mmCIF file of the N, C-alpha and C atoms, coordinates in Angstrom:
data_MODEL
# 
_entry.id   MODEL 
# 
loop_
_atom_site.group_PDB 
_atom_site.id 
_atom_site.type_symbol 
_atom_site.label_atom_id 
_atom_site.label_alt_id 
_atom_site.label_comp_id 
_atom_site.label_asym_id 
_atom_site.label_entity_id 
_atom_site.label_seq_id 
_atom_site.pdbx_PDB_ins_code 
_atom_site.Cartn_x 
_atom_site.Cartn_y 
_atom_site.Cartn_z 
_atom_site.occupancy 
_atom_site.B_iso_or_equiv 
_atom_site.pdbx_formal_charge 
_atom_site.auth_seq_id 
_atom_site.auth_comp_id 
_atom_site.auth_asym_id 
_atom_site.auth_atom_id 
_atom_site.pdbx_PDB_model_num 
ATOM 1   N N  . MET A 1 1  ? 5.796   24.824 -23.799 1.00 0.00 ? 1  MET A N  1 
ATOM 2   C CA . MET A 1 1  ? 4.666   22.929 -24.680 1.00 0.00 ? 1  MET A CA 1 
ATOM 3   C C  . MET A 1 1  ? 3.663   22.310 -24.563 1.00 0.00 ? 1  MET A C  1 
ATOM 4   N N  . THR A 1 2  ? 2.509   21.850 -24.812 1.00 0.00 ? 2  THR A N  1 
ATOM 5   C CA . THR A 1 2  ? 1.915   21.589 -23.970 1.00 0.00 ? 2  THR A CA 1 
ATOM 6   C C  . THR A 1 2  ? 1.250   20.112 -24.068 1.00 0.00 ? 2  THR A C  1 
ATOM 7   N N  . SER A 1 3  ? 1.514   19.218 -22.687 1.00 0.00 ? 3  SER A N  1 
ATOM 8   C CA . SER A 1 3  ? 1.908   17.744 -23.640 1.00 0.00 ? 3  SER A CA 1 
ATOM 9   C C  . SER A 1 3  ? 1.237   16.900 -24.307 1.00 0.00 ? 3  SER A C  1 
ATOM 10  N N  . LYS A 1 4  ? 1.003   15.723 -24.418 1.00 0.00 ? 4  LYS A N  1 
ATOM 11  C CA . LYS A 1 4  ? 0.182   14.966 -25.272 1.00 0.00 ? 4  LYS A CA 1 
ATOM 12  C C  . LYS A 1 4  ? -1.108  14.569 -24.804 1.00 0.00 ? 4  LYS A C  1 
ATOM 13  N N  . MET A 1 5  ? -0.571  14.181 -22.901 1.00 0.00 ? 5  MET A N  1 
ATOM 14  C CA . MET A 1 5  ? -1.475  13.644 -22.069 1.00 0.00 ? 5  MET A CA 1 
ATOM 15  C C  . MET A 1 5  ? -2.985  15.423 -21.523 1.00 0.00 ? 5  MET A C  1 
ATOM 16  N N  . LYS A 1 6  ? -2.203  15.991 -21.981 1.00 0.00 ? 6  LYS A N  1 
ATOM 17  C CA . LYS A 1 6  ? -2.993  17.832 -21.737 1.00 0.00 ? 6  LYS A CA 1 
ATOM 18  C C  . LYS A 1 6  ? -3.851  17.460 -22.759 1.00 0.00 ? 6  LYS A C  1 
ATOM 19  N N  . LEU A 1 7  ? -3.623  17.757 -23.393 1.00 0.00 ? 7  LEU A N  1 
ATOM 20  C CA . LEU A 1 7  ? -4.240  17.163 -24.665 1.00 0.00 ? 7  LEU A CA 1 
ATOM 21  C C  . LEU A 1 7  ? -5.295  16.305 -25.009 1.00 0.00 ? 7  LEU A C  1 
ATOM 22  N N  . ALA A 1 8  ? -5.078  15.432 -24.672 1.00 0.00 ? 8  ALA A N  1 
ATOM 23  C CA . ALA A 1 8  ? -6.175  14.213 -24.322 1.00 0.00 ? 8  ALA A CA 1 
ATOM 24  C C  . ALA A 1 8  ? -6.818  14.168 -23.292 1.00 0.00 ? 8  ALA A C  1 
ATOM 25  N N  . ARG A 1 9  ? -6.217  15.078 -22.703 1.00 0.00 ? 9  ARG A N  1 
ATOM 26  C CA . ARG A 1 9  ? -7.430  14.804 -21.257 1.00 0.00 ? 9  ARG A CA 1 
ATOM 27  C C  . ARG A 1 9  ? -8.248  16.323 -21.476 1.00 0.00 ? 9  ARG A C  1 
ATOM 28  N N  . ILE A 1 10 ? -8.246  17.003 -22.248 1.00 0.00 ? 10 ILE A N  1 
ATOM 29  C CA . ILE A 1 10 ? -9.271  18.186 -22.610 1.00 0.00 ? 10 ILE A CA 1 
ATOM 30  C C  . ILE A 1 10 ? -9.751  17.659 -23.570 1.00 0.00 ? 10 ILE A C  1 
ATOM 31  N N  . GLU A 1 11 ? -9.254  17.390 -24.310 1.00 0.00 ? 11 GLU A N  1 
ATOM 32  C CA . GLU A 1 11 ? -10.372 16.964 -25.847 1.00 0.00 ? 11 GLU A CA 1 
ATOM 33  C C  . GLU A 1 11 ? -11.347 15.607 -25.135 1.00 0.00 ? 11 GLU A C  1 
ATOM 34  N N  . LYS A 1 12 ? -10.900 15.003 -24.315 1.00 0.00 ? 12 LYS A N  1 
ATOM 35  C CA . LYS A 1 12 ? -11.966 13.955 -23.263 1.00 0.00 ? 12 LYS A CA 1 
ATOM 36  C C  . LYS A 1 12 ? -12.999 15.536 -22.278 1.00 0.00 ? 12 LYS A C  1 
ATOM 37  N N  . GLY A 1 13 ? -12.903 15.800 -22.161 1.00 0.00 ? 13 GLY A N  1 
ATOM 38  C CA . GLY A 1 13 ? -13.653 16.948 -21.293 1.00 0.00 ? 13 GLY A CA 1 
ATOM 39  C C  . GLY A 1 13 ? -13.243 16.690 -19.469 1.00 0.00 ? 13 GLY A C  1 
ATOM 40  N N  . LEU A 1 14 ? -11.943 16.133 -19.099 1.00 0.00 ? 14 LEU A N  1 
ATOM 41  C CA . LEU A 1 14 ? -11.764 16.233 -18.427 1.00 0.00 ? 14 LEU A CA 1 
ATOM 42  C C  . LEU A 1 14 ? -10.965 16.986 -17.753 1.00 0.00 ? 14 LEU A C  1 
ATOM 43  N N  . THR A 1 15 ? -11.593 17.270 -15.600 1.00 0.00 ? 15 THR A N  1 
ATOM 44  C CA . THR A 1 15 ? -9.668  17.562 -15.292 1.00 0.00 ? 15 THR A CA 1 
ATOM 45  C C  . THR A 1 15 ? -9.115  16.689 -15.111 1.00 0.00 ? 15 THR A C  1 
ATOM 46  N N  . GLN A 1 16 ? -8.305  17.651 -13.813 1.00 0.00 ? 16 GLN A N  1 
ATOM 47  C CA . GLN A 1 16 ? -6.834  16.959 -13.904 1.00 0.00 ? 16 GLN A CA 1 
ATOM 48  C C  . GLN A 1 16 ? -7.774  16.129 -12.395 1.00 0.00 ? 16 GLN A C  1 
ATOM 49  N N  . ASP A 1 17 ? -8.674  16.675 -12.024 1.00 0.00 ? 17 ASP A N  1 
ATOM 50  C CA . ASP A 1 17 ? -8.689  15.823 -10.731 1.00 0.00 ? 17 ASP A CA 1 
ATOM 51  C C  . ASP A 1 17 ? -9.666  14.860 -11.167 1.00 0.00 ? 17 ASP A C  1 
ATOM 52  N N  . GLN A 1 18 ? -10.754 15.657 -11.838 1.00 0.00 ? 18 GLN A N  1 
ATOM 53  C CA . GLN A 1 18 ? -11.210 13.600 -12.277 1.00 0.00 ? 18 GLN A CA 1 
ATOM 54  C C  . GLN A 1 18 ? -11.459 12.776 -13.015 1.00 0.00 ? 18 GLN A C  1 
ATOM 55  N N  . LEU A 1 19 ? -9.508  13.137 -13.653 1.00 0.00 ? 19 LEU A N  1 
ATOM 56  C CA . LEU A 1 19 ? -8.780  12.038 -14.407 1.00 0.00 ? 19 LEU A CA 1 
ATOM 57  C C  . LEU A 1 19 ? -7.924  11.332 -13.117 1.00 0.00 ? 19 LEU A C  1 
ATOM 58  N N  . ALA A 1 20 ? -7.774  12.254 -12.032 1.00 0.00 ? 20 ALA A N  1 
ATOM 59  C CA . ALA A 1 20 ? -6.978  11.370 -11.135 1.00 0.00 ? 20 ALA A CA 1 
ATOM 60  C C  . ALA A 1 20 ? -7.730  10.569 -10.816 1.00 0.00 ? 20 ALA A C  1 
ATOM 61  N N  . LYS A 1 21 ? -8.820  10.825 -9.913  1.00 0.00 ? 21 LYS A N  1 
ATOM 62  C CA . LYS A 1 21 ? -9.725  10.178 -9.593  1.00 0.00 ? 21 LYS A CA 1 
ATOM 63  C C  . LYS A 1 21 ? -10.337 8.897  -10.068 1.00 0.00 ? 21 LYS A C  1 
ATOM 64  N N  . GLN A 1 22 ? -10.018 8.904  -11.795 1.00 0.00 ? 22 GLN A N  1 
ATOM 65  C CA . GLN A 1 22 ? -10.188 7.862  -11.893 1.00 0.00 ? 22 GLN A CA 1 
ATOM 66  C C  . GLN A 1 22 ? -8.990  6.828  -12.912 1.00 0.00 ? 22 GLN A C  1 
ATOM 67  N N  . VAL A 1 23 ? -7.814  7.571  -11.790 1.00 0.00 ? 23 VAL A N  1 
ATOM 68  C CA . VAL A 1 23 ? -6.504  6.059  -12.249 1.00 0.00 ? 23 VAL A CA 1 
ATOM 69  C C  . VAL A 1 23 ? -6.137  6.458  -11.040 1.00 0.00 ? 23 VAL A C  1 
ATOM 70  N N  . GLN A 1 24 ? -6.463  6.411  -10.067 1.00 0.00 ? 24 GLN A N  1 
ATOM 71  C CA . GLN A 1 24 ? -6.274  6.675  -8.730  1.00 0.00 ? 24 GLN A CA 1 
ATOM 72  C C  . GLN A 1 24 ? -4.593  7.035  -8.096  1.00 0.00 ? 24 GLN A C  1 
ATOM 73  N N  . ALA A 1 25 ? -4.725  8.439  -8.583  1.00 0.00 ? 25 ALA A N  1 
ATOM 74  C CA . ALA A 1 25 ? -3.825  9.213  -8.198  1.00 0.00 ? 25 ALA A CA 1 
ATOM 75  C C  . ALA A 1 25 ? -4.517  10.776 -8.066  1.00 0.00 ? 25 ALA A C  1 
ATOM 76  N N  . THR A 1 26 ? -2.816  11.364 -7.484  1.00 0.00 ? 26 THR A N  1 
ATOM 77  C CA . THR A 1 26 ? -3.695  12.874 -7.036  1.00 0.00 ? 26 THR A CA 1 
ATOM 78  C C  . THR A 1 26 ? -4.107  13.463 -8.295  1.00 0.00 ? 26 THR A C  1 
ATOM 79  N N  . ARG A 1 27 ? -4.442  14.495 -7.828  1.00 0.00 ? 27 ARG A N  1 
ATOM 80  C CA . ARG A 1 27 ? -4.269  16.174 -9.461  1.00 0.00 ? 27 ARG A CA 1 
ATOM 81  C C  . ARG A 1 27 ? -3.222  16.757 -9.248  1.00 0.00 ? 27 ARG A C  1 
ATOM 82  N N  . GLN A 1 28 ? -2.402  16.078 -8.174  1.00 0.00 ? 28 GLN A N  1 
ATOM 83  C CA . GLN A 1 28 ? -1.065  17.276 -8.127  1.00 0.00 ? 28 GLN A CA 1 
ATOM 84  C C  . GLN A 1 28 ? -0.064  16.102 -8.334  1.00 0.00 ? 28 GLN A C  1 
ATOM 85  N N  . THR A 1 29 ? 0.208   14.879 -8.749  1.00 0.00 ? 29 THR A N  1 
ATOM 86  C CA . THR A 1 29 ? 0.486   13.921 -9.064  1.00 0.00 ? 29 THR A CA 1 
ATOM 87  C C  . THR A 1 29 ? -0.091  13.788 -11.409 1.00 0.00 ? 29 THR A C  1 
ATOM 88  N N  . ILE A 1 30 ? -1.067  14.055 -11.404 1.00 0.00 ? 30 ILE A N  1 
ATOM 89  C CA . ILE A 1 30 ? -1.275  14.587 -12.892 1.00 0.00 ? 30 ILE A CA 1 
ATOM 90  C C  . ILE A 1 30 ? -0.745  15.855 -13.407 1.00 0.00 ? 30 ILE A C  1 
ATOM 91  N N  . GLY A 1 31 ? -0.720  16.665 -12.576 1.00 0.00 ? 31 GLY A N  1 
ATOM 92  C CA . GLY A 1 31 ? -0.514  18.215 -13.528 1.00 0.00 ? 31 GLY A CA 1 
ATOM 93  C C  . GLY A 1 31 ? 0.882   18.067 -13.035 1.00 0.00 ? 31 GLY A C  1 
ATOM 94  N N  . LEU A 1 32 ? 2.072   17.318 -12.349 1.00 0.00 ? 32 LEU A N  1 
ATOM 95  C CA . LEU A 1 32 ? 3.781   16.945 -12.836 1.00 0.00 ? 32 LEU A CA 1 
ATOM 96  C C  . LEU A 1 32 ? 3.353   16.620 -14.209 1.00 0.00 ? 32 LEU A C  1 
ATOM 97  N N  . ILE A 1 33 ? 3.031   15.018 -14.000 1.00 0.00 ? 33 ILE A N  1 
ATOM 98  C CA . ILE A 1 33 ? 3.296   14.362 -15.719 1.00 0.00 ? 33 ILE A CA 1 
ATOM 99  C C  . ILE A 1 33 ? 3.123   15.671 -16.275 1.00 0.00 ? 33 ILE A C  1 
ATOM 100 N N  . GLU A 1 34 ? 1.522   16.456 -16.194 1.00 0.00 ? 34 GLU A N  1 
ATOM 101 C CA . GLU A 1 34 ? 1.638   16.348 -17.891 1.00 0.00 ? 34 GLU A CA 1 
ATOM 102 C C  . GLU A 1 34 ? 3.337   17.791 -17.642 1.00 0.00 ? 34 GLU A C  1 
ATOM 103 N N  . LYS A 1 35 ? 3.459   18.219 -17.020 1.00 0.00 ? 35 LYS A N  1 
ATOM 104 C CA . LYS A 1 35 ? 4.325   19.392 -17.070 1.00 0.00 ? 35 LYS A CA 1 
ATOM 105 C C  . LYS A 1 35 ? 5.559   19.303 -17.409 1.00 0.00 ? 35 LYS A C  1 
ATOM 106 N N  . GLY A 1 36 ? 5.611   17.527 -17.195 1.00 0.00 ? 36 GLY A N  1 
ATOM 107 C CA . GLY A 1 36 ? 7.190   16.969 -17.059 1.00 0.00 ? 36 GLY A CA 1 
ATOM 108 C C  . GLY A 1 36 ? 8.173   16.682 -16.236 1.00 0.00 ? 36 GLY A C  1 
ATOM 109 N N  . LYS A 1 37 ? 7.787   17.119 -14.853 1.00 0.00 ? 37 LYS A N  1 
ATOM 110 C CA . LYS A 1 37 ? 8.507   17.032 -13.798 1.00 0.00 ? 37 LYS A CA 1 
ATOM 111 C C  . LYS A 1 37 ? 8.463   15.932 -13.111 1.00 0.00 ? 37 LYS A C  1 
ATOM 112 N N  . TYR A 1 38 ? 7.511   14.836 -13.405 1.00 0.00 ? 38 TYR A N  1 
ATOM 113 C CA . TYR A 1 38 ? 7.442   13.337 -13.254 1.00 0.00 ? 38 TYR A CA 1 
ATOM 114 C C  . TYR A 1 38 ? 7.425   12.053 -14.224 1.00 0.00 ? 38 TYR A C  1 
ATOM 115 N N  . ASN A 1 39 ? 8.143   10.900 -13.180 1.00 0.00 ? 39 ASN A N  1 
ATOM 116 C CA . ASN A 1 39 ? 8.038   9.738  -13.933 1.00 0.00 ? 39 ASN A CA 1 
ATOM 117 C C  . ASN A 1 39 ? 7.496   9.142  -13.514 1.00 0.00 ? 39 ASN A C  1 
ATOM 118 N N  . PRO A 1 40 ? 5.854   8.267  -14.953 1.00 0.00 ? 40 PRO A N  1 
ATOM 119 C CA . PRO A 1 40 ? 4.967   7.743  -13.257 1.00 0.00 ? 40 PRO A CA 1 
ATOM 120 C C  . PRO A 1 40 ? 5.398   5.919  -13.966 1.00 0.00 ? 40 PRO A C  1 
ATOM 121 N N  . SER A 1 41 ? 4.950   5.636  -12.938 1.00 0.00 ? 41 SER A N  1 
ATOM 122 C CA . SER A 1 41 ? 4.962   4.234  -13.128 1.00 0.00 ? 41 SER A CA 1 
ATOM 123 C C  . SER A 1 41 ? 4.574   3.817  -14.427 1.00 0.00 ? 41 SER A C  1 
ATOM 124 N N  . LEU A 1 42 ? 5.174   1.977  -14.864 1.00 0.00 ? 42 LEU A N  1 
ATOM 125 C CA . LEU A 1 42 ? 4.131   1.698  -16.203 1.00 0.00 ? 42 LEU A CA 1 
ATOM 126 C C  . LEU A 1 42 ? 2.558   1.962  -15.804 1.00 0.00 ? 42 LEU A C  1 
ATOM 127 N N  . ARG A 1 43 ? 2.206   0.884  -14.810 1.00 0.00 ? 43 ARG A N  1 
ATOM 128 C CA . ARG A 1 43 ? 1.164   1.077  -13.939 1.00 0.00 ? 43 ARG A CA 1 
ATOM 129 C C  . ARG A 1 43 ? 0.094   2.341  -14.251 1.00 0.00 ? 43 ARG A C  1 
ATOM 130 N N  . LEU A 1 44 ? -0.015  3.147  -13.965 1.00 0.00 ? 44 LEU A N  1 
ATOM 131 C CA . LEU A 1 44 ? -0.633  4.707  -13.235 1.00 0.00 ? 44 LEU A CA 1 
ATOM 132 C C  . LEU A 1 44 ? 0.234   4.710  -14.855 1.00 0.00 ? 44 LEU A C  1 
ATOM 133 N N  . CYS A 1 45 ? 0.858   4.751  -15.853 1.00 0.00 ? 45 CYS A N  1 
ATOM 134 C CA . CYS A 1 45 ? 0.984   5.337  -17.699 1.00 0.00 ? 45 CYS A CA 1 
ATOM 135 C C  . CYS A 1 45 ? -0.342  4.633  -18.415 1.00 0.00 ? 45 CYS A C  1 
ATOM 136 N N  . ILE A 1 46 ? -0.715  2.822  -17.684 1.00 0.00 ? 46 ILE A N  1 
ATOM 137 C CA . ILE A 1 46 ? -1.497  2.556  -18.200 1.00 0.00 ? 46 ILE A CA 1 
ATOM 138 C C  . ILE A 1 46 ? -2.688  2.492  -17.972 1.00 0.00 ? 46 ILE A C  1 
ATOM 139 N N  . ALA A 1 47 ? -3.195  3.313  -17.240 1.00 0.00 ? 47 ALA A N  1 
ATOM 140 C CA . ALA A 1 47 ? -3.680  3.768  -16.375 1.00 0.00 ? 47 ALA A CA 1 
ATOM 141 C C  . ALA A 1 47 ? -4.654  4.793  -16.984 1.00 0.00 ? 47 ALA A C  1 
ATOM 142 N N  . ILE A 1 48 ? -3.895  5.542  -17.156 1.00 0.00 ? 48 ILE A N  1 
ATOM 143 C CA . ILE A 1 48 ? -3.767  7.281  -17.832 1.00 0.00 ? 48 ILE A CA 1 
ATOM 144 C C  . ILE A 1 48 ? -4.589  6.467  -19.588 1.00 0.00 ? 48 ILE A C  1 
ATOM 145 N N  . ALA A 1 49 ? -4.004  5.906  -19.809 1.00 0.00 ? 49 ALA A N  1 
ATOM 146 C CA . ALA A 1 49 ? -3.604  6.015  -21.197 1.00 0.00 ? 49 ALA A CA 1 
ATOM 147 C C  . ALA A 1 49 ? -5.323  4.979  -21.379 1.00 0.00 ? 49 ALA A C  1 
ATOM 148 N N  . LYS A 1 50 ? -5.522  4.024  -20.348 1.00 0.00 ? 50 LYS A N  1 
ATOM 149 C CA . LYS A 1 50 ? -6.986  3.572  -20.743 1.00 0.00 ? 50 LYS A CA 1 
ATOM 150 C C  . LYS A 1 50 ? -8.230  4.486  -20.063 1.00 0.00 ? 50 LYS A C  1 
ATOM 151 N N  . ALA A 1 51 ? -8.330  5.016  -19.901 1.00 0.00 ? 51 ALA A N  1 
ATOM 152 C CA . ALA A 1 51 ? -8.963  6.178  -19.317 1.00 0.00 ? 51 ALA A CA 1 
ATOM 153 C C  . ALA A 1 51 ? -9.208  6.932  -19.621 1.00 0.00 ? 51 ALA A C  1 
ATOM 154 N N  . LEU A 1 52 ? -8.148  7.598  -20.733 1.00 0.00 ? 52 LEU A N  1 
ATOM 155 C CA . LEU A 1 52 ? -8.172  8.305  -21.887 1.00 0.00 ? 52 LEU A CA 1 
ATOM 156 C C  . LEU A 1 52 ? -8.511  8.561  -23.609 1.00 0.00 ? 52 LEU A C  1 
ATOM 157 N N  . ASP A 1 53 ? -8.576  6.830  -23.186 1.00 0.00 ? 53 ASP A N  1 
ATOM 158 C CA . ASP A 1 53 ? -8.840  6.139  -24.830 1.00 0.00 ? 53 ASP A CA 1 
ATOM 159 C C  . ASP A 1 53 ? -7.781  6.251  -25.507 1.00 0.00 ? 53 ASP A C  1 
ATOM 160 N N  . LYS A 1 54 ? -5.911  6.062  -25.054 1.00 0.00 ? 54 LYS A N  1 
ATOM 161 C CA . LYS A 1 54 ? -4.828  6.422  -26.316 1.00 0.00 ? 54 LYS A CA 1 
ATOM 162 C C  . LYS A 1 54 ? -4.252  5.057  -25.766 1.00 0.00 ? 54 LYS A C  1 
ATOM 163 N N  . THR A 1 55 ? -2.837  4.814  -26.558 1.00 0.00 ? 55 THR A N  1 
ATOM 164 C CA . THR A 1 55 ? -1.967  3.981  -26.434 1.00 0.00 ? 55 THR A CA 1 
ATOM 165 C C  . THR A 1 55 ? -1.276  4.832  -25.521 1.00 0.00 ? 55 THR A C  1 
ATOM 166 N N  . LEU A 1 56 ? -0.580  4.199  -24.957 1.00 0.00 ? 56 LEU A N  1 
ATOM 167 C CA . LEU A 1 56 ? 0.758   5.205  -24.733 1.00 0.00 ? 56 LEU A CA 1 
ATOM 168 C C  . LEU A 1 56 ? 1.823   5.519  -24.897 1.00 0.00 ? 56 LEU A C  1 
ATOM 169 N N  . ASP A 1 57 ? 2.001   4.784  -26.770 1.00 0.00 ? 57 ASP A N  1 
ATOM 170 C CA . ASP A 1 57 ? 2.900   5.967  -27.047 1.00 0.00 ? 57 ASP A CA 1 
ATOM 171 C C  . ASP A 1 57 ? 1.908   7.124  -27.813 1.00 0.00 ? 57 ASP A C  1 
ATOM 172 N N  . ASP A 1 58 ? 0.940   7.711  -28.173 1.00 0.00 ? 58 ASP A N  1 
ATOM 173 C CA . ASP A 1 58 ? -0.238  7.982  -28.026 1.00 0.00 ? 58 ASP A CA 1 
ATOM 174 C C  . ASP A 1 58 ? 0.134   9.197  -27.663 1.00 0.00 ? 58 ASP A C  1 
ATOM 175 N N  . LEU A 1 59 ? 0.583   8.763  -26.017 1.00 0.00 ? 59 LEU A N  1 
ATOM 176 C CA . LEU A 1 59 ? 0.414   9.876  -24.100 1.00 0.00 ? 59 LEU A CA 1 
ATOM 177 C C  . LEU A 1 59 ? 1.581   10.469 -24.301 1.00 0.00 ? 59 LEU A C  1 
ATOM 178 N N  . PHE A 1 60 ? 2.481   9.144  -24.464 1.00 0.00 ? 60 PHE A N  1 
ATOM 179 C CA . PHE A 1 60 ? 4.102   9.062  -23.466 1.00 0.00 ? 60 PHE A CA 1 
ATOM 180 C C  . PHE A 1 60 ? 5.129   8.842  -24.311 1.00 0.00 ? 60 PHE A C  1 
ATOM 181 N N  . TRP A 1 61 ? 4.604   8.947  -25.709 1.00 0.00 ? 61 TRP A N  1 
ATOM 182 C CA . TRP A 1 61 ? 6.047   8.938  -26.766 1.00 0.00 ? 61 TRP A CA 1 
ATOM 183 C C  . TRP A 1 61 ? 6.991   10.083 -27.078 1.00 0.00 ? 61 TRP A C  1 
ATOM 184 N N  . GLU A 1 62 ? 7.939   10.286 -27.546 1.00 0.00 ? 62 GLU A N  1 
ATOM 185 C CA . GLU A 1 62 ? 8.735   11.623 -27.828 1.00 0.00 ? 62 GLU A CA 1 
ATOM 186 C C  . GLU A 1 62 ? 9.143   11.521 -29.342 1.00 0.00 ? 62 GLU A C  1 
ATOM 187 N N  . GLU A 1 63 ? 8.570   12.694 -29.779 1.00 0.00 ? 63 GLU A N  1 
ATOM 188 C CA . GLU A 1 63 ? 10.205  12.587 -30.167 1.00 0.00 ? 63 GLU A CA 1 
ATOM 189 C C  . GLU A 1 63 ? 11.034  13.396 -31.061 1.00 0.00 ? 63 GLU A C  1 
ATOM 190 N N  . LEU A 1 64 ? 11.297  12.655 -31.847 1.00 0.00 ? 64 LEU A N  1 
ATOM 191 C CA . LEU A 1 64 ? 13.314  13.449 -31.651 1.00 0.00 ? 64 LEU A CA 1 
ATOM 192 C C  . LEU A 1 64 ? 13.339  13.913 -32.924 1.00 0.00 ? 64 LEU A C  1 
# 
């Protein structure tokens, strides 16, 4: 399953490295978040959402 964050990043035309630089994280961190293997801080979630012009719900809310 492709993460909502990855889809939003691709729609925005950003690489993992470009997004990482915008939100002051590492490319590896972005990759792990997209794979669901890293639980980012709220501060990082907000920075990612702003960079991708999405809400926190758009990117991180999981439908049950």
